[in-house]
Amino acid sequence: MTEKDLASLKVQQDRLMHDIHSTCEWGKGERWGDQSTETGMSRLSLSDTDKQARDWFAETTESLGCKVTTDAMGNQFAVRPGLNEGAMTYAGSHLDTQPTGGRYDGILGVTAGVEMLRTLNDNWVETNYPTGVINWTNEEGARFPKSMVSSGVWAGDIPIADAHALKSVIPANDTATMKSDLERIGYLGSTPCSHTAMPIAAHFELHIEQGPILEAEQRRVGIVRGVQSYKWFTITVRGKESHTGATSFAHRADALLLASKCILASHRIATRHNALASTGILNLRPGSTNTVPGFVEFSLDIRSPSNETVEKVEAECRAAFASLTSDTSSEPEAAHSHPSSLTCDISWRTDFVSPATSFHKDCISCATAAAASLVDSSVPEPDAELNLGAWGKLMTSGAGHDSVYTSKHAPTCMIFAPSRDGVSHNPREFTTPEGCADGAQVLLGAVVRYDRLRGERGR
C-alpha cells in the first residue's frame, strides 16, 4: 500500500462518536452536565453492563467479517483475515471502567479499533496479514483488584489460578470471583489465555492521555515510547482501640494517627526524588466517632520513569514508617505529636510490581509516520525536547496499560489523545470528537503501516 493509498483511508468521526456514546448507555454513571452524553461511567468488569458491551463488541466485529475468539480470562480477540496467514497485528484496549469513571478511558481504544475495521472494509483494503481488535478483561483492576490482570495472564506473568481466584471488592459484600463471574455472564472461553495460544504480531493501543500535557501544549497526539515503573503496596497499622474521652494522648496507640504520618512521609519522600506516591484506599476499624482506631489498612502507589527511583522511594518509606512508630523518631511528621507510652505495629504487603517498559522502535516509527500524516508533514527527527512539531509529542505514560504486558512478547506502541484539563478516572473525563478522530486516524495508519512493513519483510 502506497502513501497515497494510505492517505485515502479516513476514519469517520461521527460514526466513531456514535459507537462511543451508544455503548456508554450500558453502565452510565454520575451525571455532570446537561447534555445526554454528559454522564460518567460505572461499567465494572464482568458486570451485567460489561456483558452488554462485550456482546456488542462480538456482534459488531463478526458483522464486519471477523472471527471472534474468547479466551479463559474473557479476553476477546476479533480477527480480520489477511492475504497471508500469520500472527495478527492488533489494536487493543478495554471496555471496563472505574466505578466513577468517564466515557473515554479504554473505550476510545476499542471503539477506534472497530472504526479501523469499518474503514478497512469501506475501502476494500486487503492487508498482508490478519489484523484485529482486542478487548482486554479487567484492565482497570477496580472490581477485581489487580490491574491489567488478563493481559498479565496472557503474557505468562500472572498465574491463571491466581487471576481466577481474585475476589470482587465492589460492592463490599460481593462474593464473586473472576472465574465465577466469567461463567455467570458466559465469557469463560475455552481457548487458553496465553501468548502461545493467541500470538500477537504487534499491538497498538490508542488511549486518552489522562494527564494535561498535550492539551496544555496544544498538541494533537502523543506517541508513547514507554510506561513508567510502579509498585502497589498495602500497609497495615495495628494499634489499640480505646475511648476518645477516657484515654489521654499519653496512653493511646492511635493507628489512624500513625497512618496519617506515614502518608505524609510518602509524599515528602517521593517529592524529593521527583517521583509520585499516592494513597487511594484507606480502611479503618472500628469506625466509631468516640473510639480511637486500633486498625488501619491503606494503599500506597509509588511511580517513576526509573525502576531505581521506585526502589529508593520504597526503601526510604519503609525506613520512615518504621521510625514513625517510635516517639523518638526524627522524621518531620513526628513533630508536634504528643508522646505516648504505647506504640503501633506496621507491616507491608507488596500487591503489584510493574517495571518500566520501553516500546518497540518499529511500532513507534509507524505511529509517528501516521501522526505526521495528519498535517501532511514529513516525519521529523525527534529533538532533545521530544518535540515532533506542533502536532505531536513523544511521551512516557504515567499510567499502566495492557500494552505493558503485550510488549513482553510482541512489538508494541501506544498513541495518546488529549484529555481536557488532564482529568481521568472521573465522570468529567473528556476528549473532543476531533481529538478522538485524530487518535483513531493515527491508530489506523499505524496498524496499516506496520502490516506493510511485515509484507516487505515477508513475516
Short mmCIF file of C-alpha atoms in Angstrom, two decimals:
data_model
loop_
_atom_site.label_atom_id
_atom_site.label_comp_id
_atom_site.label_asym_id
_atom_site.label_seq_id
_atom_site.Cartn_x
_atom_site.Cartn_y
_atom_site.Cartn_z
CA MET A 1 0.00 0.00 0.00
CA THR A 2 1.49 3.32 -1.09
CA GLU A 3 1.46 6.54 0.92
CA LYS A 4 -1.18 7.84 -1.50
CA ASP A 5 -3.33 4.79 -0.73
CA LEU A 6 -2.80 5.34 2.99
CA ALA A 7 -3.79 8.99 2.68
CA SER A 8 -7.14 7.96 1.20
CA LEU A 9 -8.09 5.95 4.30
CA LYS A 10 -10.11 8.23 6.58
CA VAL A 11 -11.99 7.27 9.71
CA GLN A 12 -15.50 8.70 10.12
CA GLN A 13 -15.64 10.91 13.20
CA ASP A 14 -19.43 10.83 13.52
CA ARG A 15 -19.54 7.04 13.31
CA LEU A 16 -16.78 6.71 15.92
CA MET A 17 -18.54 9.06 18.34
CA HIS A 18 -21.82 7.20 17.82
CA ASP A 19 -20.10 3.95 18.84
CA ILE A 20 -18.56 5.58 21.91
CA HIS A 21 -21.77 7.13 23.15
CA SER A 22 -24.15 4.32 22.23
CA THR A 23 -22.03 1.73 24.03
CA CYS A 24 -21.86 4.08 27.03
CA GLU A 25 -25.60 3.56 27.52
CA TRP A 26 -24.52 0.35 29.25
CA GLY A 27 -23.22 1.32 32.67
CA LYS A 28 -23.93 5.04 32.79
CA GLY A 29 -22.64 6.70 35.93
CA GLU A 30 -22.80 10.11 37.56
CA ARG A 31 -24.29 12.99 35.56
CA TRP A 32 -22.06 16.06 35.37
CA GLY A 33 -23.72 18.19 32.66
CA ASP A 34 -26.98 18.88 30.87
CA GLN A 35 -26.24 17.10 27.58
CA SER A 36 -27.28 13.49 27.04
CA THR A 37 -23.64 12.40 26.78
CA GLU A 38 -22.51 14.34 29.84
CA THR A 39 -22.52 11.40 32.23
CA GLY A 40 -19.70 9.33 33.61
CA MET A 41 -19.41 5.56 33.54
CA SER A 42 -19.67 2.77 36.09
CA ARG A 43 -19.21 -0.35 33.96
CA LEU A 44 -17.29 -2.67 36.23
CA SER A 45 -15.57 -5.71 34.82
CA LEU A 46 -17.77 -8.81 34.35
CA SER A 47 -20.90 -6.95 35.46
CA ASP A 48 -24.17 -7.23 33.57
CA THR A 49 -23.42 -3.99 31.74
CA ASP A 50 -19.94 -5.23 30.85
CA LYS A 51 -21.63 -8.27 29.31
CA GLN A 52 -23.78 -5.95 27.19
CA ALA A 53 -20.68 -4.12 25.93
CA ARG A 54 -18.94 -7.44 25.24
CA ASP A 55 -21.95 -8.72 23.32
CA TRP A 56 -21.91 -5.55 21.20
CA PHE A 57 -18.21 -5.99 20.50
CA ALA A 58 -18.63 -9.61 19.40
CA GLU A 59 -21.73 -9.00 17.29
CA THR A 60 -20.31 -5.87 15.63
CA THR A 61 -16.91 -7.30 14.74
CA GLU A 62 -18.47 -10.54 13.46
CA SER A 63 -20.75 -8.47 11.23
CA LEU A 64 -17.57 -6.85 9.82
CA GLY A 65 -16.18 -10.23 8.82
CA CYS A 66 -14.10 -11.03 11.88
CA LYS A 67 -13.75 -14.31 13.73
CA VAL A 68 -14.06 -13.66 17.48
CA THR A 69 -12.23 -15.85 19.98
CA THR A 70 -12.75 -15.59 23.75
CA ASP A 71 -10.02 -16.99 25.97
CA ALA A 72 -10.09 -18.34 29.52
CA MET A 73 -9.81 -14.84 31.01
CA GLY A 74 -12.63 -13.45 28.86
CA ASN A 75 -10.27 -11.53 26.56
CA GLN A 76 -11.97 -11.07 23.18
CA PHE A 77 -9.87 -11.29 20.00
CA ALA A 78 -11.63 -10.15 16.80
CA VAL A 79 -9.58 -11.16 13.75
CA ARG A 80 -9.99 -9.86 10.19
CA PRO A 81 -8.33 -12.17 7.62
CA GLY A 82 -5.32 -11.07 5.58
CA LEU A 83 -3.81 -12.24 2.30
CA ASN A 84 -1.32 -14.41 4.20
CA GLU A 85 -1.59 -16.49 7.32
CA GLY A 86 0.30 -15.43 10.41
CA ALA A 87 0.01 -13.75 13.77
CA MET A 88 -2.29 -10.75 13.99
CA THR A 89 -1.49 -7.06 14.14
CA TYR A 90 -3.94 -5.80 16.75
CA ALA A 91 -5.44 -2.62 18.09
CA GLY A 92 -6.28 -3.34 21.73
CA SER A 93 -7.69 -1.72 24.85
CA HIS A 94 -10.55 -2.32 27.31
CA LEU A 95 -14.28 -1.69 27.82
CA ASP A 96 -14.43 -1.90 31.62
CA THR A 97 -14.35 1.35 33.61
CA GLN A 98 -13.73 2.72 37.07
CA PRO A 99 -16.77 2.89 39.40
CA THR A 100 -16.80 6.67 38.91
CA GLY A 101 -15.06 6.80 35.56
CA GLY A 102 -15.60 8.51 32.24
CA ARG A 103 -16.52 7.69 28.64
CA TYR A 104 -13.08 7.57 27.05
CA ASP A 105 -10.60 5.63 29.21
CA GLY A 106 -10.20 2.31 27.34
CA ILE A 107 -13.48 2.75 25.49
CA LEU A 108 -11.90 5.07 22.93
CA GLY A 109 -9.23 2.48 22.12
CA VAL A 110 -11.69 -0.37 21.50
CA THR A 111 -14.22 1.68 19.54
CA ALA A 112 -11.41 3.22 17.46
CA GLY A 113 -10.28 -0.33 16.70
CA VAL A 114 -13.79 -1.15 15.49
CA GLU A 115 -13.75 2.04 13.40
CA MET A 116 -10.45 0.85 11.91
CA LEU A 117 -12.18 -2.36 10.78
CA ARG A 118 -15.08 -0.40 9.30
CA THR A 119 -12.70 1.88 7.39
CA LEU A 120 -10.70 -1.03 6.00
CA ASN A 121 -13.95 -2.65 4.82
CA ASP A 122 -15.29 0.60 3.36
CA ASN A 123 -12.16 0.89 1.23
CA TRP A 124 -11.90 -2.81 0.32
CA VAL A 125 -8.44 -2.99 1.86
CA GLU A 126 -6.77 -6.39 1.95
CA THR A 127 -3.95 -6.42 4.46
CA ASN A 128 -0.89 -8.61 4.05
CA TYR A 129 -1.56 -10.39 7.33
CA PRO A 130 -4.55 -10.68 9.66
CA THR A 131 -5.45 -7.59 11.66
CA GLY A 132 -7.88 -7.22 14.51
CA VAL A 133 -9.08 -5.71 17.76
CA ILE A 134 -8.74 -6.94 21.36
CA ASN A 135 -10.98 -6.18 24.33
CA TRP A 136 -8.88 -6.99 27.40
CA THR A 137 -10.68 -8.05 30.61
CA ASN A 138 -10.48 -6.11 33.90
CA GLU A 139 -7.75 -3.71 32.82
CA GLU A 140 -8.83 -1.22 35.48
CA GLY A 141 -8.50 -3.62 38.40
CA ALA A 142 -11.32 -1.73 40.08
CA ARG A 143 -13.72 -4.60 40.79
CA PHE A 144 -11.14 -7.41 40.85
CA PRO A 145 -8.11 -5.74 42.46
CA LYS A 146 -5.26 -6.43 40.08
CA SER A 147 -4.96 -4.05 37.16
CA MET A 148 -4.15 -5.42 33.68
CA VAL A 149 -4.64 -8.88 35.13
CA SER A 150 -5.86 -10.61 31.97
CA SER A 151 -3.11 -9.31 29.70
CA GLY A 152 -0.78 -10.33 32.54
CA VAL A 153 -2.09 -13.89 32.36
CA TRP A 154 -1.74 -13.79 28.55
CA ALA A 155 1.90 -12.74 28.99
CA GLY A 156 2.58 -15.56 31.46
CA ASP A 157 3.39 -13.18 34.31
CA ILE A 158 0.27 -13.88 36.40
CA PRO A 159 -0.87 -17.47 37.08
CA ILE A 160 -4.40 -18.02 35.79
CA ALA A 161 -5.40 -19.74 39.05
CA ASP A 162 -4.49 -16.58 40.97
CA ALA A 163 -6.41 -14.42 38.49
CA HIS A 164 -9.50 -16.64 38.55
CA ALA A 165 -9.46 -16.58 42.36
CA LEU A 166 -9.49 -12.77 42.63
CA LYS A 167 -12.49 -11.69 44.68
CA SER A 168 -14.73 -8.78 43.83
CA VAL A 169 -14.30 -5.75 46.10
CA ILE A 170 -17.23 -3.77 44.65
CA PRO A 171 -19.80 -3.92 46.18
CA ALA A 172 -18.25 -4.63 49.55
CA ASN A 173 -20.41 -7.69 50.26
CA ASP A 174 -19.90 -9.29 46.83
CA THR A 175 -18.77 -12.93 46.95
CA ALA A 176 -17.98 -13.30 43.23
CA THR A 177 -14.58 -14.30 41.90
CA MET A 178 -13.31 -13.60 38.41
CA LYS A 179 -13.94 -17.20 37.39
CA SER A 180 -17.45 -17.35 38.82
CA ASP A 181 -18.50 -14.17 37.06
CA LEU A 182 -16.82 -15.16 33.79
CA GLU A 183 -19.01 -18.26 33.97
CA ARG A 184 -22.08 -16.27 35.03
CA ILE A 185 -22.00 -13.88 32.07
CA GLY A 186 -20.92 -16.55 29.58
CA TYR A 187 -17.40 -15.32 28.86
CA LEU A 188 -15.21 -18.08 30.31
CA GLY A 189 -13.68 -19.07 26.98
CA SER A 190 -12.23 -22.46 26.16
CA THR A 191 -9.12 -21.08 24.44
CA PRO A 192 -6.12 -20.92 26.79
CA CYS A 193 -5.14 -17.43 27.85
CA SER A 194 -1.56 -17.32 26.68
CA HIS A 195 0.72 -15.67 24.15
CA THR A 196 1.30 -19.05 22.54
CA ALA A 197 -2.39 -19.89 22.06
CA MET A 198 -3.23 -16.37 20.81
CA PRO A 199 0.02 -14.92 19.41
CA ILE A 200 0.28 -11.23 18.60
CA ALA A 201 2.49 -9.87 15.83
CA ALA A 202 2.16 -6.28 17.09
CA HIS A 203 -0.10 -4.40 19.48
CA PHE A 204 -1.13 -0.75 19.10
CA GLU A 205 -3.21 0.93 21.79
CA LEU A 206 -4.99 4.25 21.47
CA HIS A 207 -5.75 5.78 24.85
CA ILE A 208 -6.56 9.13 26.35
CA GLU A 209 -3.51 10.76 27.89
CA GLN A 210 -5.05 11.00 31.39
CA GLY A 211 -2.80 13.99 32.01
CA PRO A 212 -2.64 17.67 30.99
CA ILE A 213 0.45 17.88 28.77
CA LEU A 214 -0.98 17.53 25.25
CA GLU A 215 -3.79 19.99 25.87
CA ALA A 216 -1.50 22.48 27.62
CA GLU A 217 0.98 22.38 24.73
CA GLN A 218 -1.80 22.36 22.11
CA ARG A 219 -0.63 19.13 20.51
CA ARG A 220 -2.97 16.83 18.63
CA VAL A 221 -1.47 13.45 19.56
CA GLY A 222 1.17 11.83 21.72
CA ILE A 223 3.37 8.95 20.59
CA VAL A 224 4.19 6.87 23.66
CA ARG A 225 7.71 5.44 23.92
CA GLY A 226 7.14 3.56 27.17
CA VAL A 227 5.42 3.33 30.55
CA GLN A 228 6.87 4.34 33.88
CA SER A 229 7.65 1.92 36.69
CA TYR A 230 5.28 1.48 39.60
CA LYS A 231 4.60 -0.64 42.67
CA TRP A 232 1.46 -1.11 44.75
CA PHE A 233 1.51 -1.94 48.45
CA THR A 234 -0.97 -2.50 51.25
CA ILE A 235 0.20 -1.07 54.58
CA THR A 236 -1.37 -2.38 57.79
CA VAL A 237 -1.15 -0.45 61.07
CA ARG A 238 -2.20 -2.15 64.31
CA GLY A 239 -2.72 -0.15 67.47
CA LYS A 240 -5.29 -0.37 70.27
CA GLU A 241 -8.92 0.71 70.36
CA SER A 242 -9.75 2.98 73.28
CA HIS A 243 -12.32 5.55 74.39
CA THR A 244 -11.63 9.01 72.97
CA GLY A 245 -12.82 10.74 76.12
CA ALA A 246 -11.30 8.47 78.74
CA THR A 247 -7.90 7.83 77.10
CA SER A 248 -5.31 10.61 77.17
CA PHE A 249 -2.84 11.17 74.32
CA ALA A 250 -0.15 9.74 76.60
CA HIS A 251 -1.88 6.36 76.66
CA ARG A 252 -3.03 5.91 73.08
CA ALA A 253 -1.89 3.60 70.27
CA ASP A 254 -3.72 5.52 67.52
CA ALA A 255 -3.44 3.56 64.26
CA LEU A 256 -5.01 6.31 62.19
CA LEU A 257 -2.65 8.96 63.50
CA LEU A 258 0.36 6.83 62.55
CA ALA A 259 -1.13 6.02 59.14
CA SER A 260 -1.63 9.75 58.50
CA LYS A 261 2.00 10.47 59.34
CA CYS A 262 3.12 7.67 57.00
CA ILE A 263 1.07 9.01 54.12
CA LEU A 264 2.55 12.48 54.63
CA ALA A 265 6.04 10.97 54.77
CA SER A 266 5.48 9.09 51.50
CA HIS A 267 4.54 12.37 49.80
CA ARG A 268 7.63 14.13 51.17
CA ILE A 269 9.98 11.31 50.14
CA ALA A 270 8.51 10.97 46.65
CA THR A 271 8.75 14.72 46.12
CA ARG A 272 12.45 14.66 46.97
CA HIS A 273 13.04 12.04 44.26
CA ASN A 274 10.79 13.68 41.66
CA ALA A 275 8.55 10.61 41.89
CA LEU A 276 4.90 10.06 42.85
CA ALA A 277 3.38 8.42 45.93
CA SER A 278 -0.38 8.15 46.37
CA THR A 279 -2.93 6.59 48.70
CA GLY A 280 -6.33 5.78 47.21
CA ILE A 281 -7.74 3.27 49.71
CA LEU A 282 -7.98 3.64 53.48
CA ASN A 283 -9.94 1.30 55.74
CA LEU A 284 -10.11 1.54 59.50
CA ARG A 285 -11.75 -0.20 62.44
CA PRO A 286 -13.90 0.06 64.41
CA GLY A 287 -15.21 3.21 62.68
CA SER A 288 -16.84 4.85 65.70
CA THR A 289 -16.76 8.58 66.49
CA ASN A 290 -15.78 8.05 70.10
CA THR A 291 -13.26 5.22 69.61
CA VAL A 292 -9.58 5.65 68.79
CA PRO A 293 -8.95 3.43 65.74
CA GLY A 294 -6.94 0.32 66.51
CA PHE A 295 -6.60 -0.92 62.93
CA VAL A 296 -5.90 0.89 59.67
CA GLU A 297 -5.10 -0.50 56.25
CA PHE A 298 -4.11 1.82 53.40
CA SER A 299 -2.79 1.52 49.86
CA LEU A 300 0.47 3.02 48.64
CA ASP A 301 1.20 3.54 44.93
CA ILE A 302 4.79 4.58 44.05
CA ARG A 303 5.67 5.63 40.47
CA SER A 304 8.62 6.94 38.49
CA PRO A 305 10.04 6.53 34.98
CA SER A 306 13.01 4.83 36.66
CA ASN A 307 12.90 1.42 38.37
CA GLU A 308 15.79 2.54 40.58
CA THR A 309 13.88 5.60 41.79
CA VAL A 310 10.86 3.49 42.73
CA GLU A 311 13.16 1.20 44.72
CA LYS A 312 14.73 4.18 46.52
CA VAL A 313 11.35 5.69 47.42
CA GLU A 314 10.12 2.33 48.69
CA ALA A 315 13.24 1.80 50.82
CA GLU A 316 13.05 5.28 52.34
CA CYS A 317 9.32 4.92 53.02
CA ARG A 318 9.91 1.61 54.78
CA ALA A 319 12.56 3.20 56.98
CA ALA A 320 10.47 6.30 57.69
CA PHE A 321 7.31 4.32 58.51
CA ALA A 322 9.24 2.10 60.92
CA SER A 323 10.81 5.15 62.56
CA LEU A 324 7.43 6.83 62.96
CA THR A 325 6.23 4.03 65.23
CA SER A 326 8.60 5.40 67.90
CA ASP A 327 8.19 8.54 69.99
CA THR A 328 11.87 9.24 69.44
CA SER A 329 11.52 9.39 65.62
CA SER A 330 13.42 12.17 63.91
CA GLU A 331 11.10 12.15 60.87
CA PRO A 332 9.47 15.57 60.28
CA GLU A 333 5.99 14.04 60.51
CA ALA A 334 6.65 13.05 64.14
CA ALA A 335 6.87 16.69 65.24
CA HIS A 336 4.00 18.23 67.22
CA SER A 337 2.55 14.87 68.31
CA HIS A 338 2.07 14.13 72.00
CA PRO A 339 4.32 11.34 73.32
CA SER A 340 2.62 8.08 74.25
CA SER A 341 3.56 5.09 76.36
CA LEU A 342 2.01 2.79 73.73
CA THR A 343 3.13 2.12 70.17
CA CYS A 344 1.64 0.72 66.96
CA ASP A 345 2.94 -2.05 64.73
CA ILE A 346 3.24 -1.62 60.97
CA SER A 347 3.54 -4.20 58.18
CA TRP A 348 3.83 -4.13 54.39
CA ARG A 349 2.41 -6.35 51.64
CA THR A 350 3.55 -5.99 48.03
CA ASP A 351 0.48 -6.27 45.80
CA PHE A 352 1.76 -5.44 42.33
CA VAL A 353 5.03 -4.66 40.56
CA SER A 354 5.24 -3.19 37.07
CA PRO A 355 8.78 -2.35 35.91
CA ALA A 356 9.43 0.47 33.46
CA THR A 357 8.57 -0.51 29.89
CA SER A 358 10.12 0.61 26.60
CA PHE A 359 8.08 0.20 23.43
CA HIS A 360 9.32 -1.10 20.06
CA LYS A 361 11.07 1.25 17.66
CA ASP A 362 9.25 -0.12 14.59
CA CYS A 363 5.85 0.48 16.17
CA ILE A 364 6.88 3.94 17.33
CA SER A 365 8.08 4.71 13.81
CA CYS A 366 4.79 3.55 12.24
CA ALA A 367 2.72 5.56 14.74
CA THR A 368 4.89 8.66 14.26
CA ALA A 369 4.53 8.47 10.48
CA ALA A 370 0.77 8.05 10.83
CA ALA A 371 0.60 11.06 13.14
CA ALA A 372 2.68 13.20 10.79
CA SER A 373 0.20 12.45 8.01
CA LEU A 374 -2.49 14.30 10.00
CA VAL A 375 -0.90 17.52 8.82
CA ASP A 376 0.75 16.24 5.63
CA SER A 377 4.08 16.63 7.37
CA SER A 378 7.27 14.75 6.80
CA VAL A 379 8.39 12.73 9.81
CA PRO A 380 10.88 14.89 11.72
CA GLU A 381 13.84 13.71 13.70
CA PRO A 382 12.89 13.99 17.39
CA ASP A 383 14.86 16.73 19.12
CA ALA A 384 16.11 16.80 22.67
CA GLU A 385 12.74 18.10 23.85
CA LEU A 386 10.92 15.11 22.33
CA ASN A 387 9.15 17.57 20.08
CA LEU A 388 7.61 16.17 16.90
CA GLY A 389 6.35 19.56 15.79
CA ALA A 390 3.19 21.44 16.67
CA TRP A 391 1.11 18.34 16.01
CA GLY A 392 2.68 15.81 18.36
CA LYS A 393 5.00 14.83 21.18
CA LEU A 394 6.98 11.75 22.17
CA MET A 395 5.91 10.80 25.69
CA THR A 396 6.20 8.36 28.59
CA SER A 397 2.94 7.10 30.05
CA GLY A 398 2.40 7.72 33.73
CA ALA A 399 -0.31 5.06 33.95
CA GLY A 400 -0.10 1.31 33.38
CA HIS A 401 -1.87 -0.24 30.39
CA ASP A 402 -2.34 -3.67 28.81
CA SER A 403 0.39 -2.67 26.38
CA VAL A 404 2.88 -3.14 29.22
CA TYR A 405 2.23 -6.89 29.11
CA THR A 406 1.88 -7.23 25.34
CA SER A 407 5.29 -5.58 24.95
CA LYS A 408 6.88 -8.58 26.68
CA HIS A 409 6.04 -10.81 23.70
CA ALA A 410 5.21 -8.53 20.76
CA PRO A 411 6.29 -5.19 19.31
CA THR A 412 4.04 -2.60 20.96
CA CYS A 413 3.32 1.12 20.95
CA MET A 414 0.68 3.47 22.33
CA ILE A 415 -0.97 6.62 20.99
CA PHE A 416 -2.38 9.33 23.24
CA ALA A 417 -5.32 11.64 22.59
CA PRO A 418 -5.55 14.86 24.64
CA SER A 419 -7.54 14.85 27.89
CA ARG A 420 -9.38 18.04 28.82
CA ASP A 421 -7.78 19.51 31.96
CA GLY A 422 -5.87 16.23 32.31
CA VAL A 423 -8.90 14.68 34.01
CA SER A 424 -9.41 10.90 34.06
CA HIS A 425 -10.92 8.26 36.38
CA ASN A 426 -13.60 10.90 36.81
CA PRO A 427 -17.09 11.34 35.30
CA ARG A 428 -15.95 14.63 33.70
CA GLU A 429 -13.27 12.87 31.66
CA PHE A 430 -13.48 14.33 28.14
CA THR A 431 -11.70 14.24 24.81
CA THR A 432 -13.10 16.29 21.93
CA PRO A 433 -14.64 14.48 18.94
CA GLU A 434 -11.78 15.90 16.86
CA GLY A 435 -9.25 14.53 19.34
CA CYS A 436 -10.90 11.11 19.28
CA ALA A 437 -10.89 11.09 15.46
CA ASP A 438 -7.24 12.20 15.30
CA GLY A 439 -6.27 9.34 17.61
CA ALA A 440 -8.33 6.83 15.61
CA GLN A 441 -6.75 8.06 12.37
CA VAL A 442 -3.26 7.57 13.79
CA LEU A 443 -4.22 4.11 15.10
CA LEU A 444 -5.48 3.10 11.65
CA GLY A 445 -2.39 4.49 9.94
CA ALA A 446 -0.02 2.81 12.40
CA VAL A 447 -1.62 -0.63 12.04
CA VAL A 448 -1.68 -0.46 8.23
CA ARG A 449 1.91 0.81 8.07
CA TYR A 450 3.08 -2.00 10.33
CA ASP A 451 1.23 -4.52 8.15
CA ARG A 452 3.01 -3.02 5.12
CA LEU A 453 6.33 -3.42 6.94
CA ARG A 454 5.52 -7.07 7.62
CA GLY A 455 4.69 -7.52 3.94
CA GLU A 456 8.05 -6.08 2.94
CA ARG A 457 9.84 -8.38 5.35
CA GLY A 458 7.76 -11.41 4.43
CA ARG A 459 6.70 -12.19 8.03
#
